[in-house]
């Protein structure tokens, strides 16, 4: 999709600190990290949000979660614990309208979130 920030990152048109990638998914560090480990996982193809990915291509949603598990291991937060978050829509506080999952870890995370 033109004019989409994360489409541009997926295409390599806007630089990002990529930590892992597959044919269909890219993982890169959040520009404003909220924890010592804060990685975003996105499908290369444009979807507005994660439920849209799950509806259209459940295997792709599973690939996103599988890469998150891999990154949790490579970032050293698999054993200590971590959190996957998919802010969705207005009430969910989604600010970038391209599907993404946050991987947060490296500190004790409060619950419930605000
Ligand atoms: P949301 O609020 O939609 O759940 O998450 C969007 C995330 O994208 C935010 O945590 C924000 O810091 C991150 N972000 C916004 N613009 C950029 C960017 O240009 N590069 C990177 N790496 N992250 C970004
Ligand atoms: Zn996009």
Coordinates of N, CA, C and O and ligand atoms in Angstrom, one line a residue:
X1 N 0.9 -1.2 0.0 CA 0.0 0.0 0.0 C 0.9 1.2 0.0 O 1.8 1.3 0.8
X2 N 0.6 2.2 -0.9 CA 1.4 3.4 -0.9 C 1.1 4.2 0.3 O 0.0 4.2 0.9
X3 N 2.1 5.0 0.8 CA 2.0 5.9 1.9 C 1.8 5.1 3.2 O 1.2 5.7 4.2
X4 N 2.3 3.9 3.3 CA 2.2 3.1 4.6 C 3.6 3.0 5.1 O 4.5 2.4 4.4
X5 N 3.8 3.4 6.3 CA 5.2 3.4 6.9 C 5.7 2.0 7.0 O 6.9 1.7 6.6
X6 N 4.9 1.0 7.5 CA 5.5 -0.3 7.6 C 5.6 -1.0 6.3 O 6.5 -1.9 6.2
X7 N 4.8 -0.7 5.3 CA 5.1 -1.3 3.9 C 6.4 -0.8 3.5 O 7.2 -1.5 2.9
X8 N 6.7 0.5 3.7 CA 8.0 1.1 3.3 C 9.2 0.4 4.0 O 10.2 0.1 3.5
X9 N 9.0 0.1 5.3 CA 10.0 -0.6 6.1 C 10.2 -2.0 5.5 O 11.3 -2.5 5.3
X10 N 9.1 -2.7 5.3 CA 9.2 -4.1 4.8 C 9.9 -4.1 3.4 O 10.6 -5.0 3.1
X11 N 9.7 -3.0 2.6 CA 10.3 -3.0 1.3 C 11.8 -2.5 1.4 O 12.5 -2.4 0.3
X12 N 12.2 -2.1 2.5 CA 13.6 -1.5 2.7 C 13.7 -0.1 2.2 O 14.9 0.4 2.1
X13 N 12.6 0.6 2.0 CA 12.7 2.0 1.5 C 12.9 2.9 2.7 O 13.4 4.0 2.5
X14 N 12.5 2.5 3.9 CA 12.8 3.3 5.1 C 13.6 2.4 6.0 O 13.2 1.2 6.2
X15 N 14.8 2.9 6.5 CA 15.6 2.0 7.3 C 15.0 1.6 8.6 O 14.3 2.3 9.2
X16 N 15.4 0.4 9.0 CA 14.9 -0.1 10.3 C 16.0 -1.1 10.8 O 16.8 -1.7 10.0
X17 N 16.0 -1.3 12.1 CA 17.0 -2.2 12.7 C 16.4 -3.6 12.7 O 15.7 -4.0 13.6
X18 N 16.6 -4.3 11.6 CA 15.9 -5.6 11.4 C 16.7 -6.7 12.2 O 17.9 -6.8 12.1
X19 N 15.9 -7.5 13.0 CA 16.6 -8.5 13.8 C 16.3 -9.9 13.2 O 17.0 -10.9 13.5
X20 N 15.3 -10.1 12.4 CA 15.0 -11.4 11.8 C 14.0 -11.1 10.7 O 13.3 -10.1 10.7
X21 N 14.0 -12.0 9.7 CA 13.1 -11.9 8.6 C 12.9 -13.3 7.9 O 13.8 -14.1 7.9
X22 N 11.7 -13.4 7.3 CA 11.4 -14.6 6.5 C 10.9 -14.0 5.2 O 10.8 -12.8 5.0
X23 N 10.5 -14.9 4.3 CA 9.9 -14.5 3.0 C 8.7 -13.6 3.3 O 8.4 -12.7 2.5
X24 N 8.0 -13.8 4.4 CA 6.6 -13.1 4.5 C 6.5 -12.3 5.8 O 5.6 -11.5 5.9
X25 N 7.5 -12.3 6.6 CA 7.5 -11.6 7.9 C 8.8 -10.9 8.2 O 9.9 -11.4 7.9
X26 N 8.7 -9.7 8.7 CA 9.9 -8.9 9.1 C 9.8 -8.5 10.6 O 8.8 -8.1 11.1
X27 N 10.9 -8.7 11.3 CA 11.0 -8.3 12.7 C 12.1 -7.2 12.9 O 13.2 -7.3 12.4
X28 N 11.7 -6.0 13.5 CA 12.6 -4.9 13.6 C 12.4 -4.2 14.9 O 11.3 -4.3 15.5
X29 N 13.4 -3.5 15.4 CA 13.3 -2.9 16.7 C 12.4 -1.6 16.6 O 12.5 -0.9 15.7
X30 N 11.6 -1.5 17.7 CA 10.7 -0.3 17.8 C 11.6 0.9 17.9 O 12.5 0.9 18.7
X31 N 11.2 2.0 17.3 CA 12.0 3.2 17.3 C 11.9 3.9 18.7 O 12.7 4.7 19.1
X32 N 10.8 3.6 19.4 CA 10.6 4.2 20.8 C 10.4 3.0 21.8 O 9.3 2.8 22.2
X33 N 11.5 2.3 22.1 CA 11.3 1.1 22.9 C 10.7 1.3 24.3 O 11.1 2.3 25.0
X34 N 9.8 0.5 24.6 CA 9.1 0.6 25.9 C 9.6 -0.4 26.9 O 9.1 -0.5 28.0
X35 N 10.6 -1.2 26.5 CA 11.3 -2.2 27.3 C 12.6 -2.5 26.7 O 12.9 -2.1 25.6
X36 N 13.5 -3.1 27.5 CA 14.9 -3.4 26.9 C 14.8 -4.1 25.6 O 15.6 -3.9 24.7
X37 N 13.9 -5.1 25.5 CA 13.6 -5.7 24.2 C 12.2 -5.3 23.7 O 11.2 -5.5 24.4
X38 N 12.2 -4.6 22.6 CA 10.9 -4.2 22.0 C 11.1 -4.3 20.5 O 11.7 -3.4 19.8
X39 N 10.5 -5.4 20.0 CA 10.6 -5.7 18.6 C 9.2 -5.7 18.0 O 8.3 -6.2 18.6
X40 N 9.1 -5.2 16.8 CA 7.8 -5.3 16.0 C 7.9 -6.4 15.0 O 8.9 -6.5 14.3
X41 N 6.8 -7.1 14.8 CA 6.8 -8.2 13.8 C 5.6 -7.8 12.8 O 4.5 -7.6 13.3
X42 N 6.0 -7.7 11.6 CA 4.9 -7.3 10.6 C 4.9 -8.3 9.4 O 6.0 -8.9 9.0
X43 N 3.8 -8.5 8.8 CA 3.7 -9.2 7.5 C 4.3 -8.2 6.4 O 4.1 -7.0 6.5
X44 N 5.0 -8.8 5.4 CA 5.5 -7.9 4.4 C 4.3 -7.3 3.6 O 4.4 -6.2 3.1
X45 N 3.3 -8.1 3.4 CA 2.1 -7.7 2.7 C 1.3 -6.8 3.6 O 1.3 -6.9 4.8
X46 N 0.5 -5.8 3.0 CA -0.2 -4.9 3.8 C -1.6 -5.5 4.3 O -2.4 -6.0 3.5
X47 N -1.8 -5.5 5.6 CA -3.1 -5.7 6.2 C -3.3 -4.6 7.2 O -2.3 -4.2 7.8
X48 N -4.5 -4.2 7.4 CA -4.8 -3.1 8.3 C -4.4 -3.5 9.8 O -4.0 -2.6 10.6
X49 N -4.7 -4.7 10.1 CA -4.5 -5.1 11.5 C -4.4 -6.6 11.6 O -4.6 -7.3 10.6
X50 N -4.0 -7.1 12.8 CA -3.8 -8.6 13.0 C -5.0 -9.4 12.7 O -4.9 -10.5 12.1
X51 N -6.2 -9.0 13.2 CA -7.4 -9.8 12.9 C -7.6 -10.0 11.4 O -8.1 -11.0 10.9
X52 N -7.3 -9.0 10.6 CA -7.4 -9.1 9.1 C -6.5 -10.1 8.6 O -6.8 -10.8 7.6
X53 N -5.3 -10.2 9.1 CA -4.3 -11.2 8.7 C -4.9 -12.6 9.0 O -4.9 -13.5 8.2
X54 N -5.4 -12.8 10.3 CA -6.0 -14.1 10.7 C -7.1 -14.5 9.8 O -7.3 -15.7 9.5
X55 N -8.0 -13.5 9.4 CA -9.1 -13.8 8.6 C -8.7 -14.2 7.2 O -9.2 -15.2 6.6
X56 N -7.7 -13.5 6.6 CA -7.3 -13.7 5.2 C -6.4 -14.9 5.1 O -6.4 -15.6 4.0
X57 N -5.5 -15.1 6.0 CA -4.4 -16.0 5.9 C -3.9 -16.5 7.2 O -2.9 -16.0 7.8
X58 N -4.6 -17.4 7.8 CA -4.3 -17.9 9.2 C -2.8 -18.4 9.3 O -2.2 -18.2 10.3
X59 N -2.3 -19.0 8.2 CA -0.9 -19.5 8.3 C 0.0 -18.3 8.4 O 1.1 -18.5 9.1
X60 N -0.3 -17.2 7.8 CA 0.6 -16.0 8.0 C 0.6 -15.5 9.4 O 1.6 -15.1 10.0
X61 N -0.6 -15.5 10.0 CA -0.7 -15.1 11.5 C 0.2 -16.0 12.3 O 0.9 -15.6 13.2
X62 N 0.1 -17.3 12.0 CA 1.0 -18.3 12.7 C 2.4 -18.0 12.5 O 3.3 -18.2 13.4
X63 N 2.8 -17.6 11.2 CA 4.2 -17.4 10.9 C 4.7 -16.2 11.8 O 5.9 -16.1 12.2
X64 N 3.8 -15.2 12.0 CA 4.2 -14.0 12.8 C 4.5 -14.4 14.2 O 5.5 -14.1 14.8
X65 N 3.7 -15.3 14.7 CA 3.9 -15.7 16.1 C 5.1 -16.6 16.2 O 5.9 -16.6 17.2
X66 N 5.3 -17.5 15.2 CA 6.5 -18.3 15.2 C 7.8 -17.5 15.1 O 8.8 -17.9 15.8
X67 N 7.8 -16.5 14.3 CA 9.0 -15.6 14.3 C 9.2 -14.9 15.6 O 10.3 -14.7 16.0
X68 N 8.1 -14.5 16.2 CA 8.2 -13.8 17.5 C 8.9 -14.8 18.5 O 9.7 -14.4 19.3
X69 N 8.5 -16.1 18.5 CA 9.1 -17.0 19.4 C 10.6 -17.2 19.1 O 11.4 -17.2 20.1
X70 N 11.0 -17.1 17.8 CA 12.4 -17.2 17.5 C 13.2 -16.0 18.0 O 14.3 -16.1 18.5
X71 N 12.6 -14.8 17.8 CA 13.2 -13.6 18.2 C 13.3 -13.5 19.7 O 14.3 -13.1 20.3
X72 N 12.3 -14.0 20.4 CA 12.3 -14.1 21.9 C 13.6 -14.9 22.3 O 14.3 -14.5 23.3
X73 N 13.8 -16.0 21.6 CA 15.0 -16.8 22.0 C 16.3 -16.0 21.6 O 17.2 -15.9 22.5
X74 N 16.4 -15.4 20.5 CA 17.6 -14.8 20.1 C 17.9 -13.5 20.9 O 19.0 -13.1 21.1
X75 N 16.8 -12.9 21.4 CA 17.0 -11.7 22.2 C 17.1 -12.0 23.7 O 17.3 -11.1 24.6
X76 N 17.1 -13.3 24.1 CA 17.3 -13.7 25.4 C 16.2 -13.6 26.4 O 16.4 -13.5 27.6
X77 N 14.9 -13.5 25.9 CA 13.8 -13.3 26.8 C 12.8 -14.4 26.7 O 11.7 -14.3 27.2
X78 N 13.2 -15.5 26.1 CA 12.3 -16.7 26.0 C 12.2 -17.3 27.4 O 11.1 -17.6 27.8
X79 N 13.3 -17.4 28.1 CA 13.2 -18.1 29.4 C 12.8 -17.1 30.5 O 12.0 -17.5 31.4
X80 N 13.1 -15.9 30.4 CA 12.8 -14.9 31.5 C 11.3 -14.5 31.3 O 10.7 -14.0 32.3
X81 N 10.7 -14.6 30.2 CA 9.3 -14.2 30.0 C 9.3 -13.0 29.1 O 10.2 -12.2 29.0
X82 N 8.1 -12.8 28.5 CA 8.0 -11.6 27.6 C 6.5 -11.5 27.2 O 5.7 -12.3 27.7
X83 N 6.1 -10.5 26.4 CA 4.7 -10.3 26.1 C 4.6 -10.0 24.6 O 5.4 -9.2 24.1
X84 N 3.5 -10.6 24.0 CA 3.2 -10.2 22.6 C 1.9 -9.4 22.7 O 0.9 -9.8 23.4
X85 N 1.9 -8.3 22.0 CA 0.7 -7.3 22.1 C 0.4 -7.0 20.6 O 1.3 -6.6 19.8
X86 N -0.9 -7.0 20.3 CA -1.4 -6.5 19.0 C -2.5 -5.5 19.3 O -3.7 -5.8 19.4
X87 N -2.0 -4.2 19.4 CA -3.0 -3.1 19.6 C -3.8 -3.0 18.3 O -3.2 -3.0 17.2
X88 N -5.1 -3.0 18.5 CA -6.0 -3.0 17.3 C -7.1 -1.9 17.4 O -7.8 -1.9 18.4
X89 N -7.1 -1.1 16.4 CA -8.2 -0.1 16.3 C -8.0 1.0 17.3 O -7.0 1.1 18.0
X90 N -9.0 1.8 17.4 CA -9.0 3.1 18.2 C -8.9 2.7 19.6 O -8.0 3.2 20.3
X91 N -9.8 1.9 20.2 CA -9.7 1.6 21.6 C -8.5 0.8 22.0 O -8.0 0.9 23.1
X92 N -7.9 0.1 21.0 CA -6.7 -0.7 21.2 C -5.5 0.2 21.2 O -4.4 -0.3 21.5
X93 N -5.6 1.4 20.8 CA -4.5 2.3 20.7 C -3.5 2.1 19.6 O -2.3 2.5 19.6
X94 N -4.0 1.5 18.5 CA -3.2 1.2 17.3 C -2.9 2.6 16.6 O -3.8 3.3 16.3
X95 N -1.6 2.9 16.5 CA -1.2 4.1 15.8 C -0.7 3.9 14.4 O -0.6 4.9 13.6
X96 N -0.2 2.7 14.0 CA 0.2 2.5 12.7 C -0.7 1.5 12.0 O -0.8 0.3 12.5
X97 N -1.4 1.9 11.0 CA -2.5 1.0 10.4 C -1.9 -0.1 9.4 O -2.4 -0.2 8.3
X98 N -0.9 -0.7 9.8 CA -0.3 -1.9 9.1 C -0.2 -3.0 10.3 O 0.5 -2.7 11.3
X99 N -0.7 -4.2 10.0 CA -0.7 -5.2 11.1 C 0.7 -5.4 11.7 O 1.7 -5.4 11.0
X100 N 0.7 -5.4 13.0 CA 2.0 -5.7 13.7 C 1.8 -6.2 15.1 O 0.7 -6.0 15.7
X101 N 2.8 -7.0 15.6 CA 2.8 -7.5 16.9 C 4.0 -7.0 17.6 O 5.1 -7.0 17.1
X102 N 3.8 -6.5 18.8 CA 4.9 -6.1 19.7 C 5.4 -7.3 20.5 O 4.6 -8.0 21.1
X103 N 6.7 -7.4 20.5 CA 7.4 -8.3 21.4 C 8.1 -7.5 22.5 O 9.0 -6.7 22.1
X104 N 7.7 -7.6 23.7 CA 8.3 -6.8 24.8 C 8.9 -7.7 25.8 O 8.3 -8.8 26.2
X105 N 10.1 -7.4 26.3 CA 10.7 -8.2 27.4 C 11.9 -7.5 27.9 O 12.2 -6.4 27.6
X106 N 12.5 -8.2 28.8 CA 13.8 -7.7 29.4 C 13.5 -7.0 30.7 O 14.5 -6.4 31.3
X107 N 12.3 -6.9 31.1 CA 11.9 -6.3 32.4 C 10.6 -6.9 32.9 O 9.9 -7.5 32.0
X108 N 10.3 -6.7 34.1 CA 9.0 -7.2 34.6 C 7.9 -6.2 34.0 O 8.0 -5.0 34.2
X109 N 6.9 -6.8 33.4 CA 5.9 -6.0 32.7 C 4.6 -5.9 33.6 O 4.1 -6.9 34.0
X110 N 4.1 -4.7 33.8 CA 2.9 -4.5 34.6 C 1.7 -5.1 33.9 O 1.6 -5.1 32.7
X111 N 0.7 -5.5 34.7 CA -0.6 -6.0 34.2 C -1.7 -5.5 35.2 O -1.4 -5.6 36.4
X112 N -2.8 -5.0 34.8 CA -3.2 -4.8 33.4 C -2.5 -3.6 32.8 O -2.1 -2.7 33.5
X113 N -2.4 -3.6 31.4 CA -1.8 -2.4 30.7 C -2.8 -1.2 30.8 O -4.0 -1.4 31.2
X114 N -2.4 0.0 30.6 CA -3.3 1.1 30.7 C -4.3 1.2 29.6 O -4.2 0.5 28.6
Ligands
LIG1 P1 1.0 0.8 17.7 O1 0.8 2.0 18.6 O2 0.3 1.0 16.4 O3 0.6 -0.5 18.4 O4 2.5 0.6 17.5 C1 3.2 1.3 16.5 C2 4.7 1.2 17.0 O5 5.5 1.6 15.9 C3 5.0 2.2 18.1 O6 5.5 1.5 19.2 C4 6.1 3.1 17.5 O7 7.1 3.5 18.4 C5 6.6 2.3 16.3 N1 7.1 3.1 15.2 C6 6.5 4.2 14.7 N2 7.2 4.7 13.6 C7 8.3 3.9 13.6 C8 9.4 3.9 12.7 O8 9.5 4.7 11.8 N3 10.3 2.9 12.9 C9 10.2 2.0 13.8 N4 11.2 1.1 14.0 N5 9.2 2.0 14.7 C10 8.2 2.9 14.5
LIG2 ZN1 1.3 -1.3 5.0

